[in-house]
Amino acid sequence: MATPKSSTRPTHQTPNPNFHDLFPAMAGKLGGEGLIDELCKGFELLMDRDKGVITFESLRRNASTVLGLGDLTDEDVRCMINEGDFDRDGALNQMEFCVLMFRLSPDLMDASRCVVTEAIEEEFGDGTRRH
């Protein structure tokens, strides 16, 4: 997960906080399945237990108690939900949450692109399929 390098919330003087992206290191250490397992555990910590999804209310409540981000505004929480809400139901299901976490990690996305590119080149690199 991304962690702030500074413990202070962004202010008007520093609108873009510095974040240290820990996902690539986690992926390297845990492997693909291990990283997905950890993301699923994170989803369970943030979700509304009755609804089985991350709602505005559950993220608002758990961002403070679980993540220590008590100074998030309602707009911050809405933006976080909207960023990953592909089906536009106002909540994040487990898949949307996991995809959002990958999308928020530029280094992990770059690494994923490299793996996919290599696989495509191996499979179709010389114009013939290798099977």
mmCIF file with all atom_site columns, C-alpha atoms in Angstrom:
data_model
loop_
_atom_site.group_PDB
_atom_site.id
_atom_site.type_symbol
_atom_site.label_atom_id
_atom_site.label_alt_id
_atom_site.label_comp_id
_atom_site.label_asym_id
_atom_site.label_entity_id
_atom_site.label_seq_id
_atom_site.pdbx_PDB_ins_code
_atom_site.Cartn_x
_atom_site.Cartn_y
_atom_site.Cartn_z
_atom_site.occupancy
_atom_site.B_iso_or_equiv
_atom_site.pdbx_formal_charge
_atom_site.auth_seq_id
_atom_site.auth_comp_id
_atom_site.auth_asym_id
_atom_site.auth_atom_id
_atom_site.pdbx_PDB_model_num
ATOM 1   C CA . MET A 1 1   ? 0.000   0.000   0.000   1.00 0.00 ? 1   MET A CA 1
ATOM 2   C CA . ALA A 1 2   ? 1.069   3.571   -0.425  1.00 0.00 ? 2   ALA A CA 1
ATOM 3   C CA . THR A 1 3   ? 2.107   5.305   2.750   1.00 0.00 ? 3   THR A CA 1
ATOM 4   C CA . PRO A 1 4   ? 2.646   8.989   3.268   1.00 0.00 ? 4   PRO A CA 1
ATOM 5   C CA . LYS A 1 5   ? 6.274   9.987   3.733   1.00 0.00 ? 5   LYS A CA 1
ATOM 6   C CA . SER A 1 6   ? 5.075   12.786  5.982   1.00 0.00 ? 6   SER A CA 1
ATOM 7   C CA . SER A 1 7   ? 2.601   12.407  8.812   1.00 0.00 ? 7   SER A CA 1
ATOM 8   C CA . THR A 1 8   ? 0.944   15.705  8.014   1.00 0.00 ? 8   THR A CA 1
ATOM 9   C CA . ARG A 1 9   ? -2.118  16.097  5.839   1.00 0.00 ? 9   ARG A CA 1
ATOM 10  C CA . PRO A 1 10  ? -1.607  17.996  2.574   1.00 0.00 ? 10  PRO A CA 1
ATOM 11  C CA . THR A 1 11  ? -2.211  21.706  2.933   1.00 0.00 ? 11  THR A CA 1
ATOM 12  C CA . HIS A 1 12  ? -2.694  24.518  0.477   1.00 0.00 ? 12  HIS A CA 1
ATOM 13  C CA . GLN A 1 13  ? 1.090   24.947  0.528   1.00 0.00 ? 13  GLN A CA 1
ATOM 14  C CA . THR A 1 14  ? 1.706   21.294  -0.388  1.00 0.00 ? 14  THR A CA 1
ATOM 15  C CA . PRO A 1 15  ? -1.313  20.136  -2.420  1.00 0.00 ? 15  PRO A CA 1
ATOM 16  C CA . ASN A 1 16  ? 0.400   16.994  -3.727  1.00 0.00 ? 16  ASN A CA 1
ATOM 17  C CA . PRO A 1 17  ? 1.679   14.811  -0.886  1.00 0.00 ? 17  PRO A CA 1
ATOM 18  C CA . ASN A 1 18  ? 4.661   12.505  -1.391  1.00 0.00 ? 18  ASN A CA 1
ATOM 19  C CA . PHE A 1 19  ? 3.750   8.842   -1.122  1.00 0.00 ? 19  PHE A CA 1
ATOM 20  C CA . HIS A 1 20  ? 6.054   5.877   -0.977  1.00 0.00 ? 20  HIS A CA 1
ATOM 21  C CA . ASP A 1 21  ? 4.584   3.050   -3.040  1.00 0.00 ? 21  ASP A CA 1
ATOM 22  C CA . LEU A 1 22  ? 5.069   -0.195  -1.108  1.00 0.00 ? 22  LEU A CA 1
ATOM 23  C CA . PHE A 1 23  ? 3.057   -2.443  -3.447  1.00 0.00 ? 23  PHE A CA 1
ATOM 24  C CA . PRO A 1 24  ? 5.989   -3.463  -5.668  1.00 0.00 ? 24  PRO A CA 1
ATOM 25  C CA . ALA A 1 25  ? 7.984   -4.550  -2.615  1.00 0.00 ? 25  ALA A CA 1
ATOM 26  C CA . MET A 1 26  ? 4.958   -6.408  -1.245  1.00 0.00 ? 26  MET A CA 1
ATOM 27  C CA . ALA A 1 27  ? 4.395   -8.107  -4.607  1.00 0.00 ? 27  ALA A CA 1
ATOM 28  C CA . GLY A 1 28  ? 8.047   -9.122  -4.777  1.00 0.00 ? 28  GLY A CA 1
ATOM 29  C CA . LYS A 1 29  ? 7.988   -10.559 -1.284  1.00 0.00 ? 29  LYS A CA 1
ATOM 30  C CA . LEU A 1 30  ? 4.518   -12.144 -1.285  1.00 0.00 ? 30  LEU A CA 1
ATOM 31  C CA . GLY A 1 31  ? 4.138   -13.103 -4.933  1.00 0.00 ? 31  GLY A CA 1
ATOM 32  C CA . GLY A 1 32  ? 0.992   -12.482 -6.936  1.00 0.00 ? 32  GLY A CA 1
ATOM 33  C CA . GLU A 1 33  ? -1.336  -14.703 -4.947  1.00 0.00 ? 33  GLU A CA 1
ATOM 34  C CA . GLY A 1 34  ? -0.001  -13.414 -1.634  1.00 0.00 ? 34  GLY A CA 1
ATOM 35  C CA . LEU A 1 35  ? -0.524  -9.801  -2.680  1.00 0.00 ? 35  LEU A CA 1
ATOM 36  C CA . ILE A 1 36  ? -4.099  -10.518 -3.777  1.00 0.00 ? 36  ILE A CA 1
ATOM 37  C CA . ASP A 1 37  ? -4.738  -12.284 -0.450  1.00 0.00 ? 37  ASP A CA 1
ATOM 38  C CA . GLU A 1 38  ? -3.494  -9.198  1.418   1.00 0.00 ? 38  GLU A CA 1
ATOM 39  C CA . LEU A 1 39  ? -5.648  -6.900  -0.708  1.00 0.00 ? 39  LEU A CA 1
ATOM 40  C CA . CYS A 1 40  ? -8.672  -9.087  0.070   1.00 0.00 ? 40  CYS A CA 1
ATOM 41  C CA . LYS A 1 41  ? -7.896  -8.807  3.781   1.00 0.00 ? 41  LYS A CA 1
ATOM 42  C CA . GLY A 1 42  ? -7.696  -5.034  3.400   1.00 0.00 ? 42  GLY A CA 1
ATOM 43  C CA . PHE A 1 43  ? -11.057 -5.058  1.647   1.00 0.00 ? 43  PHE A CA 1
ATOM 44  C CA . GLU A 1 44  ? -12.589 -6.990  4.537   1.00 0.00 ? 44  GLU A CA 1
ATOM 45  C CA . LEU A 1 45  ? -11.248 -4.439  7.028   1.00 0.00 ? 45  LEU A CA 1
ATOM 46  C CA . LEU A 1 46  ? -12.870 -1.564  5.150   1.00 0.00 ? 46  LEU A CA 1
ATOM 47  C CA . MET A 1 47  ? -16.147 -3.109  4.006   1.00 0.00 ? 47  MET A CA 1
ATOM 48  C CA . ASP A 1 48  ? -19.610 -2.790  5.481   1.00 0.00 ? 48  ASP A CA 1
ATOM 49  C CA . ARG A 1 49  ? -20.142 -6.252  6.959   1.00 0.00 ? 49  ARG A CA 1
ATOM 50  C CA . ASP A 1 50  ? -23.890 -6.246  6.309   1.00 0.00 ? 50  ASP A CA 1
ATOM 51  C CA . LYS A 1 51  ? -23.620 -5.155  2.665   1.00 0.00 ? 51  LYS A CA 1
ATOM 52  C CA . GLY A 1 52  ? -20.376 -6.941  1.726   1.00 0.00 ? 52  GLY A CA 1
ATOM 53  C CA . VAL A 1 53  ? -18.987 -3.857  -0.066  1.00 0.00 ? 53  VAL A CA 1
ATOM 54  C CA . ILE A 1 54  ? -17.045 -0.749  0.870   1.00 0.00 ? 54  ILE A CA 1
ATOM 55  C CA . THR A 1 55  ? -19.595 2.027   1.225   1.00 0.00 ? 55  THR A CA 1
ATOM 56  C CA . PHE A 1 56  ? -19.084 5.722   1.837   1.00 0.00 ? 56  PHE A CA 1
ATOM 57  C CA . GLU A 1 57  ? -20.022 5.176   5.474   1.00 0.00 ? 57  GLU A CA 1
ATOM 58  C CA . SER A 1 58  ? -17.789 2.138   6.018   1.00 0.00 ? 58  SER A CA 1
ATOM 59  C CA . LEU A 1 59  ? -14.802 3.826   4.371   1.00 0.00 ? 59  LEU A CA 1
ATOM 60  C CA . ARG A 1 60  ? -15.403 7.022   6.359   1.00 0.00 ? 60  ARG A CA 1
ATOM 61  C CA . ARG A 1 61  ? -15.572 5.077   9.629   1.00 0.00 ? 61  ARG A CA 1
ATOM 62  C CA . ASN A 1 62  ? -12.737 2.635   8.914   1.00 0.00 ? 62  ASN A CA 1
ATOM 63  C CA . ALA A 1 63  ? -10.386 5.159   7.302   1.00 0.00 ? 63  ALA A CA 1
ATOM 64  C CA . SER A 1 64  ? -10.146 6.709   10.732  1.00 0.00 ? 64  SER A CA 1
ATOM 65  C CA . THR A 1 65  ? -10.092 3.641   12.967  1.00 0.00 ? 65  THR A CA 1
ATOM 66  C CA . VAL A 1 66  ? -8.230  1.151   10.736  1.00 0.00 ? 66  VAL A CA 1
ATOM 67  C CA . LEU A 1 67  ? -6.055  3.355   8.544   1.00 0.00 ? 67  LEU A CA 1
ATOM 68  C CA . GLY A 1 68  ? -5.479  6.269   10.926  1.00 0.00 ? 68  GLY A CA 1
ATOM 69  C CA . LEU A 1 69  ? -6.767  8.749   8.344   1.00 0.00 ? 69  LEU A CA 1
ATOM 70  C CA . GLY A 1 70  ? -9.233  10.567  10.583  1.00 0.00 ? 70  GLY A CA 1
ATOM 71  C CA . ASP A 1 71  ? -8.658  13.896  8.894   1.00 0.00 ? 71  ASP A CA 1
ATOM 72  C CA . LEU A 1 72  ? -10.153 12.839  5.551   1.00 0.00 ? 72  LEU A CA 1
ATOM 73  C CA . THR A 1 73  ? -13.011 15.056  4.436   1.00 0.00 ? 73  THR A CA 1
ATOM 74  C CA . ASP A 1 74  ? -16.280 13.682  3.111   1.00 0.00 ? 74  ASP A CA 1
ATOM 75  C CA . GLU A 1 75  ? -15.164 14.854  -0.331  1.00 0.00 ? 75  GLU A CA 1
ATOM 76  C CA . ASP A 1 76  ? -11.911 12.852  0.031   1.00 0.00 ? 76  ASP A CA 1
ATOM 77  C CA . VAL A 1 77  ? -13.919 9.719   0.847   1.00 0.00 ? 77  VAL A CA 1
ATOM 78  C CA . ARG A 1 78  ? -16.370 10.316  -2.035  1.00 0.00 ? 78  ARG A CA 1
ATOM 79  C CA . CYS A 1 79  ? -13.451 10.728  -4.440  1.00 0.00 ? 79  CYS A CA 1
ATOM 80  C CA . MET A 1 80  ? -11.882 7.480   -3.231  1.00 0.00 ? 80  MET A CA 1
ATOM 81  C CA . ILE A 1 81  ? -15.138 5.582   -3.790  1.00 0.00 ? 81  ILE A CA 1
ATOM 82  C CA . ASN A 1 82  ? -15.788 7.211   -7.169  1.00 0.00 ? 82  ASN A CA 1
ATOM 83  C CA . GLU A 1 83  ? -12.259 6.467   -8.416  1.00 0.00 ? 83  GLU A CA 1
ATOM 84  C CA . GLY A 1 84  ? -12.808 2.709   -8.239  1.00 0.00 ? 84  GLY A CA 1
ATOM 85  C CA . ASP A 1 85  ? -16.584 2.413   -8.652  1.00 0.00 ? 85  ASP A CA 1
ATOM 86  C CA . PHE A 1 86  ? -16.724 0.946   -12.166 1.00 0.00 ? 86  PHE A CA 1
ATOM 87  C CA . ASP A 1 87  ? -20.341 -0.194  -11.995 1.00 0.00 ? 87  ASP A CA 1
ATOM 88  C CA . ARG A 1 88  ? -21.439 3.155   -10.505 1.00 0.00 ? 88  ARG A CA 1
ATOM 89  C CA . ASP A 1 89  ? -23.426 1.637   -7.677  1.00 0.00 ? 89  ASP A CA 1
ATOM 90  C CA . GLY A 1 90  ? -21.873 3.990   -5.103  1.00 0.00 ? 90  GLY A CA 1
ATOM 91  C CA . ALA A 1 91  ? -19.758 1.300   -3.435  1.00 0.00 ? 91  ALA A CA 1
ATOM 92  C CA . LEU A 1 92  ? -16.646 -0.793  -4.055  1.00 0.00 ? 92  LEU A CA 1
ATOM 93  C CA . ASN A 1 93  ? -16.933 -4.543  -4.392  1.00 0.00 ? 93  ASN A CA 1
ATOM 94  C CA . GLN A 1 94  ? -13.862 -6.692  -3.805  1.00 0.00 ? 94  GLN A CA 1
ATOM 95  C CA . MET A 1 95  ? -12.769 -6.704  -7.467  1.00 0.00 ? 95  MET A CA 1
ATOM 96  C CA . GLU A 1 96  ? -13.166 -2.931  -7.810  1.00 0.00 ? 96  GLU A CA 1
ATOM 97  C CA . PHE A 1 97  ? -11.120 -2.423  -4.656  1.00 0.00 ? 97  PHE A CA 1
ATOM 98  C CA . CYS A 1 98  ? -8.290  -4.704  -5.821  1.00 0.00 ? 98  CYS A CA 1
ATOM 99  C CA . VAL A 1 99  ? -8.189  -3.101  -9.277  1.00 0.00 ? 99  VAL A CA 1
ATOM 100 C CA . LEU A 1 100 ? -8.151  0.357   -7.686  1.00 0.00 ? 100 LEU A CA 1
ATOM 101 C CA . MET A 1 101 ? -5.223  -0.579  -5.454  1.00 0.00 ? 101 MET A CA 1
ATOM 102 C CA . PHE A 1 102 ? -3.260  -1.767  -8.500  1.00 0.00 ? 102 PHE A CA 1
ATOM 103 C CA . ARG A 1 103 ? -4.144  1.378   -10.434 1.00 0.00 ? 103 ARG A CA 1
ATOM 104 C CA . LEU A 1 104 ? -2.928  3.553   -7.563  1.00 0.00 ? 104 LEU A CA 1
ATOM 105 C CA . SER A 1 105 ? 0.505   1.918   -7.720  1.00 0.00 ? 105 SER A CA 1
ATOM 106 C CA . PRO A 1 106 ? 2.312   3.286   -10.792 1.00 0.00 ? 106 PRO A CA 1
ATOM 107 C CA . ASP A 1 107 ? 5.350   1.050   -10.254 1.00 0.00 ? 107 ASP A CA 1
ATOM 108 C CA . LEU A 1 108 ? 3.205   -2.060  -9.970  1.00 0.00 ? 108 LEU A CA 1
ATOM 109 C CA . MET A 1 109 ? 1.262   -1.085  -13.101 1.00 0.00 ? 109 MET A CA 1
ATOM 110 C CA . ASP A 1 110 ? 4.543   -0.613  -14.999 1.00 0.00 ? 110 ASP A CA 1
ATOM 111 C CA . ALA A 1 111 ? 5.801   -3.998  -13.832 1.00 0.00 ? 111 ALA A CA 1
ATOM 112 C CA . SER A 1 112 ? 2.502   -5.618  -14.860 1.00 0.00 ? 112 SER A CA 1
ATOM 113 C CA . ARG A 1 113 ? 2.737   -4.043  -18.312 1.00 0.00 ? 113 ARG A CA 1
ATOM 114 C CA . CYS A 1 114 ? 6.252   -5.454  -18.705 1.00 0.00 ? 114 CYS A CA 1
ATOM 115 C CA . VAL A 1 115 ? 5.126   -8.968  -17.784 1.00 0.00 ? 115 VAL A CA 1
ATOM 116 C CA . VAL A 1 116 ? 2.178   -8.797  -20.186 1.00 0.00 ? 116 VAL A CA 1
ATOM 117 C CA . THR A 1 117 ? 4.356   -7.368  -22.962 1.00 0.00 ? 117 THR A CA 1
ATOM 118 C CA . GLU A 1 118 ? 6.931   -10.137 -22.497 1.00 0.00 ? 118 GLU A CA 1
ATOM 119 C CA . ALA A 1 119 ? 4.213   -12.787 -22.571 1.00 0.00 ? 119 ALA A CA 1
ATOM 120 C CA . ILE A 1 120 ? 2.727   -11.344 -25.751 1.00 0.00 ? 120 ILE A CA 1
ATOM 121 C CA . GLU A 1 121 ? 6.142   -11.113 -27.398 1.00 0.00 ? 121 GLU A CA 1
ATOM 122 C CA . GLU A 1 122 ? 6.948   -14.703 -26.400 1.00 0.00 ? 122 GLU A CA 1
ATOM 123 C CA . GLU A 1 123 ? 3.623   -15.931 -27.711 1.00 0.00 ? 123 GLU A CA 1
ATOM 124 C CA . PHE A 1 124 ? 3.355   -13.859 -30.884 1.00 0.00 ? 124 PHE A CA 1
ATOM 125 C CA . GLY A 1 125 ? 6.777   -12.246 -31.288 1.00 0.00 ? 125 GLY A CA 1
ATOM 126 C CA . ASP A 1 126 ? 7.765   -13.801 -34.583 1.00 0.00 ? 126 ASP A CA 1
ATOM 127 C CA . GLY A 1 127 ? 4.289   -13.671 -36.083 1.00 0.00 ? 127 GLY A CA 1
ATOM 128 C CA . THR A 1 128 ? 3.550   -17.337 -35.454 1.00 0.00 ? 128 THR A CA 1
ATOM 129 C CA . ARG A 1 129 ? 1.896   -18.862 -32.495 1.00 0.00 ? 129 ARG A CA 1
ATOM 130 C CA . ARG A 1 130 ? 4.102   -21.166 -30.403 1.00 0.00 ? 130 ARG A CA 1
ATOM 131 C CA . HIS A 1 131 ? 2.098   -24.138 -29.228 1.00 0.00 ? 131 HIS A CA 1
#
